[in-house]
């Protein structure tokens, strides 16, 4: 049998600091999306890549919502700290992000516009406070039309820590392992 094992990348944006979780402000040491990204890593054995902007977002939740709103309005493309040097080797890219005003943070689009995803599969996942995936899947598909996109997973931020089973059965259902 000649089975070549697929290579998985888990690229995610996640912002630690103050966040709004189930109606109150809490200080997250590790962002919710990062928590989920690590569960996907455990399940797939893939490589983790943190999409991080050079300019840090404020620790304060309300200040961050204002910065993010302005970035969305201007369709900003914040500069990133680093690139995936060997994107060519990956077959499947899990793409994680928090829902920010209904779509991924603009830094996720900086990331997507930096590579050629022809022939690759993108699997989105997000954490949120009630809006689910919002319009993120549509916006991502527009940004990388040459990729195949599979059904995403939305996890309420509060449940990030206990989502292992949900993550596992979602990946099993996708049939990509
Ligand atoms: C700037 C900003 C905008 C947000 N907008 C939304 C939103 O429109 N809908 C929603 O359900 N949650 C929204 N949230 C909540 C986050 O999606 C949620 O807390 C997420 O789990 C944070 O992930 P992280 O800790 O990985 O950054 C927003 C949070 C921030 C900071």
Short mmCIF file of C-alpha atoms and ligand atoms in Angstrom, two decimals:
data_model
loop_
_atom_site.label_atom_id
_atom_site.label_comp_id
_atom_site.label_asym_id
_atom_site.label_seq_id
_atom_site.Cartn_x
_atom_site.Cartn_y
_atom_site.Cartn_z
CA UNK A 1 0.00 0.00 0.00
CA UNK A 2 1.37 3.40 -0.90
CA UNK A 3 -0.11 5.90 1.50
CA UNK A 4 1.57 9.28 1.77
CA UNK A 5 0.71 10.93 5.04
CA UNK A 6 -0.78 14.39 4.68
CA UNK A 7 0.95 17.36 6.30
CA UNK A 8 -1.17 19.59 8.51
CA UNK A 9 -0.59 23.18 9.53
CA UNK A 10 -2.63 24.82 12.26
CA UNK A 11 -2.31 28.56 11.71
CA UNK A 12 -4.20 30.68 14.19
CA UNK A 13 -4.67 34.23 15.43
CA UNK A 14 -5.46 34.55 19.12
CA UNK A 15 -5.20 37.46 21.50
CA UNK A 16 -4.53 36.89 25.20
CA UNK A 17 -5.53 39.63 27.63
CA UNK A 18 -8.90 41.02 28.58
CA UNK A 19 -11.81 39.43 26.82
CA UNK A 20 -15.55 39.32 27.19
CA UNK A 21 -16.48 35.80 28.29
CA UNK A 22 -20.11 34.89 29.02
CA UNK A 23 -21.05 38.42 29.91
CA UNK A 24 -18.04 39.49 31.95
CA UNK A 25 -14.51 40.70 31.37
CA UNK A 26 -11.83 38.12 32.18
CA UNK A 27 -8.07 38.22 31.73
CA UNK A 28 -7.08 35.29 29.51
CA UNK A 29 -3.48 34.13 29.88
CA UNK A 30 -3.87 32.04 26.72
CA UNK A 31 -6.39 33.08 24.09
CA UNK A 32 -9.43 30.88 23.43
CA UNK A 33 -8.49 30.18 19.83
CA UNK A 34 -5.00 29.11 20.85
CA UNK A 35 -6.55 26.62 23.29
CA UNK A 36 -8.58 25.08 20.45
CA UNK A 37 -5.60 25.19 18.04
CA UNK A 38 -3.59 23.07 20.46
CA UNK A 39 -6.36 20.48 20.62
CA UNK A 40 -6.31 20.25 16.81
CA UNK A 41 -2.53 19.89 16.96
CA UNK A 42 -2.87 17.02 19.40
CA UNK A 43 -5.41 15.26 17.19
CA UNK A 44 -3.61 15.74 13.85
CA UNK A 45 0.07 15.87 14.83
CA UNK A 46 0.34 19.00 12.66
CA UNK A 47 2.57 22.06 13.06
CA UNK A 48 1.36 25.13 14.94
CA UNK A 49 1.84 28.64 13.57
CA UNK A 50 0.77 31.70 15.56
CA UNK A 51 -0.36 34.56 13.30
CA UNK A 52 0.93 37.54 15.27
CA UNK A 53 0.94 41.20 14.35
CA UNK A 54 4.03 43.35 14.85
CA UNK A 55 1.88 46.00 16.54
CA UNK A 56 0.32 44.42 19.63
CA UNK A 57 -3.37 44.94 20.36
CA UNK A 58 -4.28 46.72 23.59
CA UNK A 59 -4.75 44.51 26.63
CA UNK A 60 -7.97 46.37 27.33
CA UNK A 61 -11.01 44.73 25.72
CA UNK A 62 -12.93 47.87 24.79
CA UNK A 63 -9.84 49.54 23.34
CA UNK A 64 -9.22 46.45 21.22
CA UNK A 65 -12.77 46.47 19.88
CA UNK A 66 -12.24 50.08 18.74
CA UNK A 67 -8.91 49.27 17.04
CA UNK A 68 -10.43 46.20 15.39
CA UNK A 69 -13.48 48.13 14.18
CA UNK A 70 -11.26 50.72 12.57
CA UNK A 71 -9.12 48.02 10.92
CA UNK A 72 -12.25 46.39 9.53
CA UNK A 73 -13.62 49.71 8.25
CA UNK A 74 -10.37 50.53 6.46
CA UNK A 75 -9.73 46.91 5.40
CA UNK A 76 -6.30 47.23 7.01
CA UNK A 77 -3.66 44.57 6.49
CA UNK A 78 -1.60 44.65 9.71
CA UNK A 79 1.98 43.50 9.25
CA UNK A 80 2.85 40.10 10.70
CA UNK A 81 5.86 39.09 12.79
CA UNK A 82 6.81 36.03 10.72
CA UNK A 83 5.98 33.92 7.66
CA UNK A 84 5.53 30.20 7.14
CA UNK A 85 8.72 29.51 5.17
CA UNK A 86 7.69 26.06 3.93
CA UNK A 87 4.01 26.51 3.09
CA UNK A 88 4.54 24.30 0.02
CA UNK A 89 4.81 21.15 2.12
CA UNK A 90 1.37 21.44 3.74
CA UNK A 91 -1.73 19.78 2.31
CA UNK A 92 -4.27 20.93 4.87
CA UNK A 93 -4.29 24.25 6.68
CA UNK A 94 -6.50 24.59 9.73
CA UNK A 95 -7.13 28.32 10.02
CA UNK A 96 -8.18 29.60 13.44
CA UNK A 97 -9.34 33.00 14.61
CA UNK A 98 -11.70 34.75 16.99
CA UNK A 99 -14.86 36.21 15.51
CA UNK A 100 -14.18 39.96 15.48
CA UNK A 101 -17.16 41.97 14.33
CA UNK A 102 -18.50 39.02 12.36
CA UNK A 103 -15.32 38.14 10.48
CA UNK A 104 -11.70 37.18 11.25
CA UNK A 105 -9.25 39.86 12.47
CA UNK A 106 -7.73 41.67 9.47
CA UNK A 107 -4.36 40.04 10.27
CA UNK A 108 -5.82 36.73 9.10
CA UNK A 109 -6.31 38.27 5.65
CA UNK A 110 -2.71 39.54 5.69
CA UNK A 111 -1.78 35.90 6.30
CA UNK A 112 -4.05 34.50 3.55
CA UNK A 113 -2.85 37.00 0.96
CA UNK A 114 0.78 36.01 1.60
CA UNK A 115 0.62 32.52 0.02
CA UNK A 116 -0.63 30.54 -2.96
CA UNK A 117 -3.14 28.01 -1.67
CA UNK A 118 -3.79 26.27 -5.02
CA UNK A 119 -4.41 22.57 -4.45
CA UNK A 120 -4.54 23.00 -0.68
CA UNK A 121 -7.41 22.48 1.72
CA UNK A 122 -8.36 25.16 4.23
CA UNK A 123 -10.36 24.19 7.29
CA UNK A 124 -11.57 27.19 9.28
CA UNK A 125 -12.33 27.21 13.00
CA UNK A 126 -13.24 30.08 15.25
CA UNK A 127 -14.09 30.99 18.80
CA UNK A 128 -16.78 33.53 19.52
CA UNK A 129 -19.16 35.00 22.09
CA UNK A 130 -22.40 34.15 20.35
CA UNK A 131 -22.04 34.97 16.63
CA UNK A 132 -20.57 31.62 15.57
CA UNK A 133 -18.66 31.71 12.28
CA UNK A 134 -20.45 34.94 11.26
CA UNK A 135 -19.55 35.74 7.64
CA UNK A 136 -15.98 34.53 8.10
CA UNK A 137 -16.15 31.49 5.81
CA UNK A 138 -17.48 33.58 2.92
CA UNK A 139 -14.79 36.22 3.48
CA UNK A 140 -12.00 33.62 3.67
CA UNK A 141 -13.20 31.86 0.50
CA UNK A 142 -13.08 35.18 -1.37
CA UNK A 143 -9.53 35.72 -0.18
CA UNK A 144 -8.17 32.36 -1.40
CA UNK A 145 -10.41 31.17 -4.24
CA UNK A 146 -7.96 28.49 -5.37
CA UNK A 147 -8.17 26.55 -2.11
CA UNK A 148 -10.75 23.91 -1.27
CA UNK A 149 -12.59 24.92 1.88
CA UNK A 150 -14.16 22.42 4.24
CA UNK A 151 -16.87 22.90 6.84
CA UNK A 152 -15.66 24.97 9.77
CA UNK A 153 -16.14 24.63 13.51
CA UNK A 154 -17.32 27.45 15.77
CA UNK A 155 -16.74 27.09 19.50
CA UNK A 156 -18.04 29.40 22.17
CA UNK A 157 -15.01 30.96 23.90
CA UNK A 158 -16.18 29.75 27.31
CA UNK A 159 -16.07 26.16 26.06
CA UNK A 160 -12.61 26.27 24.47
CA UNK A 161 -11.00 24.33 27.31
CA UNK A 162 -13.52 21.50 27.23
CA UNK A 163 -13.86 21.18 23.46
CA UNK A 164 -11.53 18.20 22.88
CA UNK A 165 -14.30 15.76 22.04
CA UNK A 166 -16.11 18.22 19.78
CA UNK A 167 -12.85 18.99 17.96
CA UNK A 168 -12.06 15.32 17.59
CA UNK A 169 -15.42 14.29 16.16
CA UNK A 170 -15.48 17.29 13.79
CA UNK A 171 -12.09 16.26 12.34
CA UNK A 172 -13.21 12.63 12.10
CA UNK A 173 -16.33 13.74 10.21
CA UNK A 174 -14.26 15.78 7.76
CA UNK A 175 -12.49 12.57 6.75
CA UNK A 176 -9.12 14.19 6.16
CA UNK A 177 -6.89 12.21 8.51
C1 LIG B 1 -12.29 43.13 18.83
C2 LIG B 1 -13.25 42.07 19.22
C3 LIG B 1 -14.43 41.91 18.51
C4 LIG B 1 -15.30 40.86 18.82
N1 LIG B 1 -16.45 40.70 18.06
C5 LIG B 1 -17.24 39.63 18.30
C6 LIG B 1 -18.40 39.39 17.50
O1 LIG B 1 -18.73 40.16 16.58
N2 LIG B 1 -19.16 38.30 17.77
C7 LIG B 1 -18.84 37.42 18.77
O2 LIG B 1 -19.55 36.44 18.96
N3 LIG B 1 -17.74 37.62 19.55
C8 LIG B 1 -16.94 38.70 19.34
N4 LIG B 1 -15.82 38.89 20.12
C9 LIG B 1 -15.48 37.89 21.15
C10 LIG B 1 -14.39 36.93 20.67
O3 LIG B 1 -14.71 36.37 19.41
C11 LIG B 1 -14.19 35.77 21.66
O4 LIG B 1 -13.96 36.28 22.95
C12 LIG B 1 -13.05 34.87 21.22
O5 LIG B 1 -13.15 33.63 21.92
C13 LIG B 1 -11.65 35.47 21.50
O6 LIG B 1 -10.68 34.58 21.04
P1 LIG B 1 -9.14 34.72 21.43
O7 LIG B 1 -9.07 34.62 22.94
O8 LIG B 1 -8.49 33.54 20.78
O9 LIG B 1 -8.63 36.01 20.88
C14 LIG B 1 -14.97 39.96 19.86
C15 LIG B 1 -13.80 40.17 20.62
C16 LIG B 1 -12.95 41.20 20.31
C17 LIG B 1 -11.70 41.41 21.14
#
